[in-house]
mmCIF file with all atom_site columns, C-alpha atoms in Angstrom:
data_model
loop_
_atom_site.group_PDB
_atom_site.id
_atom_site.type_symbol
_atom_site.label_atom_id
_atom_site.label_alt_id
_atom_site.label_comp_id
_atom_site.label_asym_id
_atom_site.label_entity_id
_atom_site.label_seq_id
_atom_site.pdbx_PDB_ins_code
_atom_site.Cartn_x
_atom_site.Cartn_y
_atom_site.Cartn_z
_atom_site.occupancy
_atom_site.B_iso_or_equiv
_atom_site.pdbx_formal_charge
_atom_site.auth_seq_id
_atom_site.auth_comp_id
_atom_site.auth_asym_id
_atom_site.auth_atom_id
_atom_site.pdbx_PDB_model_num
ATOM 1  C CA . UNK H 1 1  ? -32.037 4.541   55.065 1.00 94.00 ? 7  UNK H CA 1
ATOM 2  C CA . UNK H 1 2  ? -35.652 4.047   54.140 1.00 96.00 ? 8  UNK H CA 1
ATOM 3  C CA . UNK H 1 3  ? -36.694 2.691   50.745 1.00 96.00 ? 9  UNK H CA 1
ATOM 4  C CA . UNK H 1 4  ? -39.968 3.950   49.325 1.00 96.00 ? 10 UNK H CA 1
ATOM 5  C CA . UNK H 1 5  ? -41.629 1.018   47.622 1.00 90.00 ? 11 UNK H CA 1
ATOM 6  C CA . UNK H 1 6  ? -43.917 1.239   44.612 1.00 85.00 ? 12 UNK H CA 1
ATOM 7  C CA . UNK H 1 7  ? -47.021 1.143   46.803 1.00 87.00 ? 13 UNK H CA 1
ATOM 8  C CA . UNK H 1 8  ? -45.746 4.115   48.818 1.00 92.00 ? 14 UNK H CA 1
ATOM 9  C CA . UNK H 1 9  ? -44.689 2.187   51.923 1.00 94.00 ? 15 UNK H CA 1
ATOM 10 C CA . UNK H 1 10 ? -41.319 3.010   53.452 1.00 97.00 ? 16 UNK H CA 1
ATOM 11 C CA . UNK H 1 11 ? -39.209 0.057   54.585 1.00 97.00 ? 17 UNK H CA 1
ATOM 12 C CA . UNK H 1 12 ? -35.680 -0.275  55.915 1.00 96.00 ? 18 UNK H CA 1
ATOM 13 C CA . UNK H 1 13 ? -32.960 -0.646  53.289 1.00 96.00 ? 19 UNK H CA 1
ATOM 14 C CA . UNK H 1 14 ? -32.086 -4.321  52.864 1.00 96.00 ? 20 UNK H CA 1
ATOM 15 C CA . UNK H 1 15 ? -28.750 -4.815  51.132 1.00 95.00 ? 21 UNK H CA 1
ATOM 16 C CA . UNK H 1 16 ? -29.467 -8.528  50.629 1.00 96.00 ? 22 UNK H CA 1
ATOM 17 C CA . UNK H 1 17 ? -32.233 -7.677  48.143 1.00 94.00 ? 23 UNK H CA 1
ATOM 18 C CA . UNK H 1 18 ? -29.713 -6.018  45.829 1.00 95.00 ? 24 UNK H CA 1
ATOM 19 C CA . UNK H 1 19 ? -27.241 -8.847  46.285 1.00 95.00 ? 25 UNK H CA 1
ATOM 20 C CA . UNK H 1 20 ? -29.919 -11.443 45.487 1.00 93.00 ? 26 UNK H CA 1
ATOM 21 C CA . UNK H 1 21 ? -31.291 -9.596  42.449 1.00 91.00 ? 27 UNK H CA 1
ATOM 22 C CA . UNK H 1 22 ? -27.851 -9.097  40.890 1.00 94.00 ? 28 UNK H CA 1
ATOM 23 C CA . UNK H 1 23 ? -26.945 -12.713 41.687 1.00 93.00 ? 29 UNK H CA 1
ATOM 24 C CA . UNK H 1 24 ? -30.067 -13.911 39.864 1.00 89.00 ? 30 UNK H CA 1
ATOM 25 C CA . UNK H 1 25 ? -29.169 -11.750 36.868 1.00 91.00 ? 31 UNK H CA 1
ATOM 26 C CA . UNK H 1 26 ? -25.601 -13.129 37.083 1.00 93.00 ? 32 UNK H CA 1
ATOM 27 C CA . UNK H 1 27 ? -26.979 -16.659 36.789 1.00 93.00 ? 33 UNK H CA 1
ATOM 28 C CA . UNK H 1 28 ? -28.732 -15.712 33.548 1.00 90.00 ? 34 UNK H CA 1
ATOM 29 C CA . UNK H 1 29 ? -25.561 -14.687 31.678 1.00 95.00 ? 35 UNK H CA 1
ATOM 30 C CA . UNK H 1 30 ? -22.298 -16.286 30.622 1.00 95.00 ? 36 UNK H CA 1
ATOM 31 C CA . UNK H 1 31 ? -19.536 -16.375 33.191 1.00 94.00 ? 37 UNK H CA 1
ATOM 32 C CA . UNK H 1 32 ? -17.487 -13.725 31.377 1.00 94.00 ? 38 UNK H CA 1
ATOM 33 C CA . UNK H 1 33 ? -20.399 -11.287 31.738 1.00 95.00 ? 39 UNK H CA 1
ATOM 34 C CA . UNK H 1 34 ? -20.854 -11.774 35.478 1.00 96.00 ? 40 UNK H CA 1
ATOM 35 C CA . UNK H 1 35 ? -19.806 -9.450  38.253 1.00 97.00 ? 41 UNK H CA 1
ATOM 36 C CA . UNK H 1 36 ? -17.982 -10.683 41.313 1.00 96.00 ? 42 UNK H CA 1
ATOM 37 C CA . UNK H 1 37 ? -19.432 -10.620 44.822 1.00 96.00 ? 43 UNK H CA 1
ATOM 38 C CA . UNK H 1 38 ? -16.945 -7.823  45.532 1.00 97.00 ? 44 UNK H CA 1
ATOM 39 C CA . UNK H 1 39 ? -18.376 -5.752  42.680 1.00 97.00 ? 45 UNK H CA 1
ATOM 40 C CA . UNK H 1 40 ? -21.905 -6.331  43.984 1.00 97.00 ? 46 UNK H CA 1
ATOM 41 C CA . UNK H 1 41 ? -20.688 -5.163  47.389 1.00 97.00 ? 47 UNK H CA 1
ATOM 42 C CA . UNK H 1 42 ? -19.198 -2.075  45.714 1.00 97.00 ? 48 UNK H CA 1
ATOM 43 C CA . UNK H 1 43 ? -22.617 -1.256  44.215 1.00 97.00 ? 49 UNK H CA 1
ATOM 44 C CA . UNK H 1 44 ? -24.320 -1.680  47.594 1.00 97.00 ? 50 UNK H CA 1
ATOM 45 C CA . UNK H 1 45 ? -21.714 0.478   49.355 1.00 97.00 ? 51 UNK H CA 1
ATOM 46 C CA . UNK H 1 46 ? -22.136 3.151   46.677 1.00 97.00 ? 52 UNK H CA 1
ATOM 47 C CA . UNK H 1 47 ? -25.874 3.266   47.366 1.00 96.00 ? 53 UNK H CA 1
ATOM 48 C CA . UNK H 1 48 ? -25.336 3.326   51.124 1.00 96.00 ? 54 UNK H CA 1
ATOM 49 C CA . UNK H 1 49 ? -22.700 6.023   50.667 1.00 95.00 ? 55 UNK H CA 1
ATOM 50 C CA . UNK H 1 50 ? -25.301 8.372   49.246 1.00 94.00 ? 56 UNK H CA 1
ATOM 51 C CA . UNK H 1 51 ? -26.329 8.944   52.898 1.00 92.00 ? 57 UNK H CA 1
ATOM 52 C CA . UNK H 1 52 ? -29.925 9.659   51.968 1.00 94.00 ? 58 UNK H CA 1
ATOM 53 C CA . UNK H 1 53 ? -32.716 9.265   54.484 1.00 96.00 ? 59 UNK H CA 1
ATOM 54 C CA . UNK H 1 54 ? -35.084 7.953   51.804 1.00 96.00 ? 60 UNK H CA 1
ATOM 55 C CA . UNK H 1 55 ? -34.730 6.612   48.279 1.00 97.00 ? 61 UNK H CA 1
ATOM 56 C CA . UNK H 1 56 ? -37.263 5.339   45.801 1.00 96.00 ? 62 UNK H CA 1
ATOM 57 C CA . UNK H 1 57 ? -36.853 1.678   44.904 1.00 93.00 ? 63 UNK H CA 1
ATOM 58 C CA . UNK H 1 58 ? -36.761 2.684   41.213 1.00 92.00 ? 64 UNK H CA 1
ATOM 59 C CA . UNK H 1 59 ? -33.849 5.064   41.880 1.00 95.00 ? 65 UNK H CA 1
ATOM 60 C CA . UNK H 1 60 ? -31.911 2.270   43.578 1.00 95.00 ? 66 UNK H CA 1
ATOM 61 C CA . UNK H 1 61 ? -32.553 -0.039  40.651 1.00 93.00 ? 67 UNK H CA 1
ATOM 62 C CA . UNK H 1 62 ? -31.414 2.646   38.192 1.00 94.00 ? 68 UNK H CA 1
ATOM 63 C CA . UNK H 1 63 ? -28.178 3.047   40.155 1.00 96.00 ? 69 UNK H CA 1
ATOM 64 C CA . UNK H 1 64 ? -27.597 -0.714  40.017 1.00 96.00 ? 70 UNK H CA 1
ATOM 65 C CA . UNK H 1 65 ? -28.070 -0.680  36.233 1.00 95.00 ? 71 UNK H CA 1
ATOM 66 C CA . UNK H 1 66 ? -25.659 2.228   35.767 1.00 96.00 ? 72 UNK H CA 1
ATOM 67 C CA . UNK H 1 67 ? -23.025 0.629   37.997 1.00 97.00 ? 73 UNK H CA 1
ATOM 68 C CA . UNK H 1 68 ? -23.265 -2.668  36.083 1.00 96.00 ? 74 UNK H CA 1
ATOM 69 C CA . UNK H 1 69 ? -22.720 -0.748  32.851 1.00 96.00 ? 75 UNK H CA 1
ATOM 70 C CA . UNK H 1 70 ? -19.795 1.139   34.392 1.00 96.00 ? 76 UNK H CA 1
ATOM 71 C CA . UNK H 1 71 ? -18.178 -2.280  34.938 1.00 97.00 ? 77 UNK H CA 1
ATOM 72 C CA . UNK H 1 72 ? -18.676 -2.959  31.199 1.00 96.00 ? 78 UNK H CA 1
ATOM 73 C CA . UNK H 1 73 ? -21.268 -5.647  31.959 1.00 96.00 ? 79 UNK H CA 1
ATOM 74 C CA . UNK H 1 74 ? -23.878 -4.595  29.392 1.00 95.00 ? 80 UNK H CA 1
ATOM 75 C CA . UNK H 1 75 ? -25.342 -8.069  28.919 1.00 94.00 ? 81 UNK H CA 1
ATOM 76 C CA . UNK H 1 76 ? -25.686 -8.436  32.676 1.00 95.00 ? 82 UNK H CA 1
ATOM 77 C CA . UNK H 1 77 ? -27.306 -5.021  32.897 1.00 93.00 ? 83 UNK H CA 1
ATOM 78 C CA . UNK H 1 78 ? -29.823 -6.135  30.274 1.00 91.00 ? 84 UNK H CA 1
ATOM 79 C CA . UNK H 1 79 ? -30.503 -9.325  32.245 1.00 89.00 ? 85 UNK H CA 1
ATOM 80 C CA . UNK H 1 80 ? -31.069 -7.216  35.358 1.00 88.00 ? 86 UNK H CA 1
ATOM 81 C CA . UNK H 1 81 ? -33.512 -4.982  33.449 1.00 88.00 ? 87 UNK H CA 1
ATOM 82 C CA . UNK H 1 82 ? -35.373 -8.062  32.210 1.00 86.00 ? 88 UNK H CA 1
ATOM 83 C CA . UNK H 1 83 ? -35.455 -9.416  35.765 1.00 82.00 ? 89 UNK H CA 1
ATOM 84 C CA . UNK H 1 84 ? -36.958 -6.108  36.956 1.00 81.00 ? 90 UNK H CA 1
ATOM 85 C CA . UNK H 1 85 ? -39.549 -6.221  34.176 1.00 82.00 ? 91 UNK H CA 1
ATOM 86 C CA . UNK H 1 86 ? -40.545 -9.804  34.941 1.00 83.00 ? 92 UNK H CA 1
ATOM 87 C CA . UNK H 1 87 ? -40.928 -8.931  38.643 1.00 79.00 ? 93 UNK H CA 1
ATOM 88 C CA . UNK H 1 88 ? -43.171 -5.996  37.651 1.00 77.00 ? 94 UNK H CA 1
ATOM 89 C CA . UNK H 1 89 ? -45.355 -8.357  35.615 1.00 83.00 ? 95 UNK H CA 1
ATOM 90 C CA . UNK H 1 90 ? -45.653 -10.715 38.581 1.00 83.00 ? 96 UNK H CA 1
ATOM 91 C CA . UNK H 1 91 ? -46.713 -7.812  40.799 1.00 78.00 ? 97 UNK H CA 1
ATOM 92 C CA . UNK H 1 92 ? -49.422 -6.792  38.317 1.00 79.00 ? 98 UNK H CA 1
ATOM 93 C CA . UNK H 1 93 ? -50.814 -10.320 38.010 1.00 76.00 ? 99 UNK H CA 1
#
């Protein structure tokens, strides 16, 4: 699968980027709000299971947010959203 980045470039899907981003959000919340590595893997497999040739990076991030909420991890989902926002600010700077 190709991921269309914000600047329009298409790059190969890299599952480690999702794992790392969710792990960073995990570190920002209390332990009871965290997802397990298995749940992160479930999110990644769900995205891969879409069998799409191309996906926008924003669409992937939206899926991650929805899956975190489906696990009942609303605080973690908020931390992930904040992480996305802070990364966007860094890109603009």
